Every structure is written in structure tokens, then in C-alpha cells.
Amino acid sequence: MPRSYVAEARKRVGPKKQRIRPIVERLAVEHADARIALTFRSPLELLVSVMLSAQTTDVNVNRVTASLFEKYRKPEDYLAVPVEELERDIFATGFYHQKAKALRGTMAMLLEQFDGEVPEAFDDLLKLPGVARKTANVVSAERGNAQGIVVDTHVRRLSQRLGLTKQEDPVKIERDLVRLVPREDWARFPHLLIWHGRRICIARAPKCEECPLAPDLCPSTRV
Ligand code: SF4
């Protein structure tokens, strides 16, 4: 897109600080059902589901965890079987070598340092092997204690299209978003963008004519 056109579009929709609340409000109406798509019943199941969700779909993870969580109920259970057995049980989520190693390391640390419970503190979550910022963000947000904003591929694409960030790097995008999005919306904001990205603002062919953010709130609109 030519630079002059981008500047013109930005001027048309106004500053992002003024647009962020109406963006959240309209998306919340459009996607009232937006929530995490992973199925879990406890903080431990949440943590495992998010760890397994790297590089695969939530639907795929749910298919695997439906039986996994019947067999593995406590951190000890992940350490009680040979690693090859755990790898077989999570095979369908992909990257099963790394994921099994991360799960076992995490379970060992939960038992050694956190009385077998998933810690609440964000910094403690980050200590767990294989738990990066994105996983810690998702777990904290789902427990009502959002410490940041989860940035996945949809959040990145939509934040850029909506002119909320010019960054490419997820950490820098998150930095821009936490400055802009009201703290009380940190948990639901990524879900709203993810569902909007799946249903309307699709990567290759955004349905701008159906979008509640067009034309006044989106500088990238095609309508
Ligand atoms: S107007 Fe188009 S580009 Fe902008 S958010 Fe909506 S679908 Fe995406």
C-alpha cells in the first residue's frame, strides 16, 4: 500500500487511543461467545493444554486431551510412565519429543518447588521448563490475573491492520498493546481479535463488507 494512502487512511480513522474502546466494544458485541477454545477443568489441565497447543490447532489439542486427562490426573502421573509412552499419548499434537520433555520438566518442578500446584505468579510460571511468555500469559489470563496480552498470529495481523502497532516482533507488539488496551480488557482482547480473525478479518481475504469496524475504525478497510 503506498505510504500516502496509509497516512490518509490513518487520518481518516483518527488516533488509536480514541479508537481502542469502540473497537473492543464492537468486537465484544460481534463475538459475544469469544473465549479460549481449549477444554480444561483445572489449572493443571489448562497449563498442559496451552503447552500442547504450540504449532497445532486448539481442536487438535482437545482431541488429544480428552483421553490424556483421564490417564494423567496429577503431576506425578506424567513422571510415572516411560517418556516414550507420554510421547505416544501426545503424538498427534506434533513436536512430541520437545513437548514430552517440557511436560516432564514442568511436572518435576511443580512437585519440587510448588507443592504440585500450578503457581499463580507470572514469574513463577516463566520458571517452568518449556513455558514461554505466551503460555504464561494465556494461563494467567484464564485464571483472572492477566499480566499482559497474548499475541498470536491473528492478534499480530489484526493489530497491524487496525493500525494499533507497526511492529512485527510479538514482544514489541505486546508492548504497544498493553500501553493502549485498558487493563480490564487484557484477557478478552486477544480472544476478540482471534475470533474476528477467524471469522471476518481472514488473513488472505478479509470480509470488510461484513466487518463492524468498517469503515470508521479500521485504516485498512476495503469498503
Ligand atoms: S475492515 Fe477489513 S481489514 Fe479492517 S478489521 Fe475489518 S475485515 Fe479486517
Short mmCIF file of C-alpha atoms and ligand atoms in Angstrom, two decimals:
data_model
loop_
_atom_site.label_atom_id
_atom_site.label_comp_id
_atom_site.label_asym_id
_atom_site.label_seq_id
_atom_site.Cartn_x
_atom_site.Cartn_y
_atom_site.Cartn_z
CA MET A 1 0.00 0.00 0.00
CA PRO A 2 1.52 3.42 -0.94
CA ARG A 3 2.70 5.44 2.07
CA SER A 4 0.49 8.43 1.23
CA TYR A 5 -2.57 6.17 1.16
CA VAL A 6 -1.69 4.69 4.57
CA ALA A 7 -1.25 8.18 6.06
CA GLU A 8 -4.55 9.25 4.53
CA ALA A 9 -6.31 6.18 5.94
CA ARG A 10 -4.83 6.77 9.42
CA LYS A 11 -6.02 10.38 9.33
CA ARG A 12 -9.49 9.24 8.29
CA VAL A 13 -10.00 6.89 11.26
CA GLY A 14 -8.30 9.05 13.89
CA PRO A 15 -5.82 8.25 16.67
CA LYS A 16 -5.64 4.69 18.00
CA LYS A 17 -6.11 5.89 21.60
CA GLN A 18 -9.57 7.14 20.68
CA ARG A 19 -10.46 4.06 18.64
CA ILE A 20 -9.46 1.34 21.07
CA ARG A 21 -12.58 1.41 23.27
CA PRO A 22 -15.08 1.40 20.38
CA ILE A 23 -13.03 -1.37 18.73
CA VAL A 24 -13.30 -3.53 21.88
CA GLU A 25 -16.99 -2.71 22.32
CA ARG A 26 -17.98 -3.54 18.75
CA LEU A 27 -15.96 -6.75 18.70
CA ALA A 28 -17.49 -7.78 22.04
CA VAL A 29 -20.97 -7.42 20.51
CA GLU A 30 -19.99 -9.23 17.31
CA HIS A 31 -18.20 -12.08 19.10
CA ALA A 32 -20.06 -12.37 22.40
CA ASP A 33 -19.02 -16.05 22.50
CA ALA A 34 -15.28 -15.35 22.12
CA ARG A 35 -13.36 -17.37 24.66
CA ILE A 36 -10.45 -19.75 24.85
CA ALA A 37 -11.12 -22.75 22.61
CA LEU A 38 -9.13 -25.21 24.75
CA THR A 39 -11.05 -27.60 27.02
CA PHE A 40 -9.79 -27.92 30.61
CA ARG A 41 -11.14 -28.42 34.13
CA SER A 42 -8.25 -27.31 36.33
CA PRO A 43 -5.16 -25.06 36.27
CA LEU A 44 -3.03 -28.15 35.60
CA GLU A 45 -5.15 -29.14 32.59
CA LEU A 46 -5.07 -25.53 31.39
CA LEU A 47 -1.27 -25.42 31.60
CA VAL A 48 -0.86 -28.76 29.80
CA SER A 49 -3.34 -27.78 27.07
CA VAL A 50 -1.57 -24.49 26.39
CA MET A 51 1.83 -26.22 26.32
CA LEU A 52 0.49 -28.76 23.82
CA SER A 53 -1.12 -26.08 21.65
CA ALA A 54 2.20 -24.80 20.24
CA GLN A 55 2.28 -25.30 16.45
CA THR A 56 -1.10 -27.01 16.27
CA THR A 57 -4.80 -26.18 16.45
CA ASP A 58 -6.90 -26.00 19.60
CA VAL A 59 -9.28 -28.57 18.08
CA ASN A 60 -6.39 -30.99 17.71
CA VAL A 61 -5.28 -30.41 21.31
CA ASN A 62 -8.82 -31.01 22.63
CA ARG A 63 -8.99 -34.28 20.70
CA VAL A 64 -5.77 -35.46 22.39
CA THR A 65 -6.50 -34.17 25.88
CA ALA A 66 -9.97 -35.78 26.02
CA SER A 67 -8.25 -39.11 26.79
CA LEU A 68 -4.92 -37.71 28.07
CA PHE A 69 -6.58 -36.06 31.07
CA GLU A 70 -8.33 -39.28 32.02
CA LYS A 71 -4.95 -41.03 32.26
CA TYR A 72 -2.79 -38.18 33.62
CA ARG A 73 -4.59 -36.53 36.53
CA LYS A 74 -1.72 -35.28 38.71
CA PRO A 75 1.84 -34.03 38.02
CA GLU A 76 3.17 -37.38 39.32
CA ASP A 77 1.30 -39.25 36.58
CA TYR A 78 3.40 -37.59 33.84
CA LEU A 79 6.56 -38.87 35.52
CA ALA A 80 5.25 -42.34 36.34
CA VAL A 81 5.29 -43.61 32.74
CA PRO A 82 8.28 -44.02 30.40
CA VAL A 83 8.83 -40.92 28.29
CA GLU A 84 8.08 -42.95 25.14
CA GLU A 85 4.58 -43.67 26.47
CA LEU A 86 3.91 -39.98 27.12
CA GLU A 87 5.24 -39.18 23.64
CA ARG A 88 2.80 -41.68 22.14
CA ASP A 89 -0.07 -40.17 24.12
CA ILE A 90 0.62 -36.64 22.84
CA PHE A 91 1.95 -37.67 19.40
CA ALA A 92 -0.98 -36.16 17.45
CA THR A 93 -0.19 -32.63 18.70
CA GLY A 94 3.17 -32.69 16.87
CA PHE A 95 6.67 -31.87 18.18
CA TYR A 96 6.02 -34.64 20.67
CA HIS A 97 9.69 -35.09 21.70
CA GLN A 98 10.06 -31.48 22.84
CA LYS A 99 6.57 -31.33 24.31
CA ALA A 100 7.02 -34.54 26.35
CA LYS A 101 10.35 -33.25 27.64
CA ALA A 102 8.83 -29.88 28.58
CA LEU A 103 5.84 -31.55 30.26
CA ARG A 104 8.02 -33.83 32.35
CA GLY A 105 10.37 -30.99 33.33
CA THR A 106 7.42 -28.83 34.28
CA MET A 107 5.78 -31.58 36.33
CA ALA A 108 9.05 -32.27 38.18
CA MET A 109 9.39 -28.57 39.03
CA LEU A 110 5.76 -28.31 40.13
CA LEU A 111 6.37 -31.15 42.57
CA GLU A 112 9.76 -29.90 43.77
CA GLN A 113 9.02 -26.21 44.13
CA PHE A 114 5.26 -25.59 44.11
CA ASP A 115 3.70 -28.44 46.14
CA GLY A 116 2.36 -29.97 42.96
CA GLU A 117 0.22 -26.89 42.16
CA VAL A 118 0.38 -24.55 39.17
CA PRO A 119 1.81 -21.29 40.58
CA GLU A 120 -0.21 -18.07 40.36
CA ALA A 121 2.73 -15.68 39.97
CA PHE A 122 3.68 -14.85 36.39
CA ASP A 123 7.41 -15.02 37.14
CA ASP A 124 6.98 -18.47 38.69
CA LEU A 125 5.15 -19.69 35.59
CA LEU A 126 8.07 -18.48 33.47
CA LYS A 127 10.45 -20.65 35.52
CA LEU A 128 8.70 -23.83 34.33
CA PRO A 129 10.63 -25.65 31.57
CA GLY A 130 9.06 -25.04 28.17
CA VAL A 131 6.77 -22.28 29.45
CA ALA A 132 7.43 -19.10 27.48
CA ARG A 133 5.78 -15.72 27.82
CA LYS A 134 2.84 -16.59 25.57
CA THR A 135 1.94 -19.70 27.58
CA ALA A 136 2.31 -17.83 30.88
CA ASN A 137 0.12 -15.03 29.52
CA VAL A 138 -2.66 -17.41 28.47
CA VAL A 139 -2.60 -19.29 31.78
CA SER A 140 -2.61 -16.08 33.85
CA ALA A 141 -5.41 -14.52 31.79
CA GLU A 142 -7.63 -17.60 32.09
CA ARG A 143 -7.13 -17.56 35.86
CA GLY A 144 -8.35 -13.95 36.01
CA ASN A 145 -4.91 -12.47 36.55
CA ALA A 146 -3.83 -11.19 33.12
CA GLN A 147 -0.27 -9.87 33.20
CA GLY A 148 0.00 -8.98 29.53
CA ILE A 149 -1.71 -9.52 26.20
CA VAL A 150 -1.37 -12.78 24.31
CA VAL A 151 0.00 -12.21 20.80
CA ASP A 152 -0.58 -14.98 18.28
CA THR A 153 -0.75 -14.84 14.51
CA HIS A 154 -4.31 -13.40 14.46
CA VAL A 155 -3.55 -10.80 17.13
CA ARG A 156 -0.47 -9.74 15.21
CA ARG A 157 -2.26 -9.45 11.85
CA LEU A 158 -5.30 -7.62 13.20
CA SER A 159 -3.30 -5.24 15.41
CA GLN A 160 -1.32 -4.25 12.32
CA ARG A 161 -4.37 -3.90 10.09
CA LEU A 162 -6.13 -1.82 12.72
CA GLY A 163 -3.08 0.44 12.98
CA LEU A 164 -2.52 -0.40 16.66
CA THR A 165 1.13 -1.34 16.06
CA LYS A 166 3.75 -1.14 13.35
CA GLN A 167 5.87 -3.85 14.93
CA GLU A 168 6.47 -7.41 13.68
CA ASP A 169 8.02 -8.92 16.79
CA PRO A 170 5.38 -10.36 19.19
CA VAL A 171 7.09 -8.95 22.31
CA LYS A 172 7.14 -5.45 20.80
CA ILE A 173 3.53 -5.81 19.62
CA GLU A 174 2.52 -6.79 23.14
CA ARG A 175 4.36 -3.74 24.49
CA ASP A 176 2.33 -1.49 22.16
CA LEU A 177 -0.95 -3.18 23.04
CA VAL A 178 -0.58 -3.05 26.82
CA ARG A 179 0.01 0.70 26.55
CA LEU A 180 -3.21 1.07 24.58
CA VAL A 181 -5.76 -1.50 25.75
CA PRO A 182 -7.41 -0.83 29.14
CA ARG A 183 -6.08 -3.32 31.70
CA GLU A 184 -9.54 -4.74 32.43
CA ASP A 185 -9.67 -5.88 28.78
CA TRP A 186 -6.24 -7.55 28.61
CA ALA A 187 -7.71 -11.04 28.99
CA ARG A 188 -10.57 -10.78 26.50
CA PHE A 189 -8.86 -8.57 23.91
CA PRO A 190 -6.83 -11.38 22.27
CA HIS A 191 -9.89 -13.66 22.16
CA LEU A 192 -11.86 -10.94 20.39
CA LEU A 193 -9.10 -10.45 17.82
CA ILE A 194 -8.60 -14.20 17.37
CA TRP A 195 -12.30 -14.85 16.73
CA HIS A 196 -12.57 -11.81 14.49
CA GLY A 197 -9.50 -13.04 12.60
CA ARG A 198 -11.02 -16.49 12.13
CA ARG A 199 -14.49 -15.34 11.13
CA ILE A 200 -14.18 -11.98 9.35
CA CYS A 201 -10.70 -10.46 9.14
CA ILE A 202 -9.32 -13.57 7.48
CA ALA A 203 -5.64 -13.48 6.51
CA ARG A 204 -5.95 -13.74 2.73
CA ALA A 205 -9.43 -12.38 2.16
CA PRO A 206 -10.80 -10.09 4.87
CA LYS A 207 -14.59 -9.72 4.64
CA CYS A 208 -14.56 -5.94 5.12
CA GLU A 209 -18.13 -5.61 3.86
CA GLU A 210 -19.31 -7.70 6.87
CA CYS A 211 -16.98 -6.08 9.42
CA PRO A 212 -18.39 -3.97 12.26
CA LEU A 213 -15.12 -1.99 12.36
CA ALA A 214 -15.51 -0.77 8.79
CA PRO A 215 -15.16 1.90 7.68
CA ASP A 216 -14.69 4.28 10.60
CA LEU A 217 -12.40 2.27 12.93
CA CYS A 218 -10.10 0.43 10.50
CA PRO A 219 -7.50 2.18 8.35
CA SER A 220 -7.11 -0.99 6.22
CA THR A 221 -10.74 -1.40 5.26
CA ARG A 222 -11.55 -2.13 1.64
CA VAL A 223 -15.03 -0.64 1.84
S1 SF4 B 1 -12.37 -3.60 7.98
FE1 SF4 B 1 -11.45 -5.29 6.85
S2 SF4 B 1 -9.24 -5.18 7.27
FE2 SF4 B 1 -10.30 -3.91 8.80
S3 SF4 B 1 -10.61 -5.27 10.58
FE3 SF4 B 1 -12.46 -5.37 9.32
S4 SF4 B 1 -12.15 -7.12 7.96
FE4 SF4 B 1 -10.14 -6.55 8.80
#
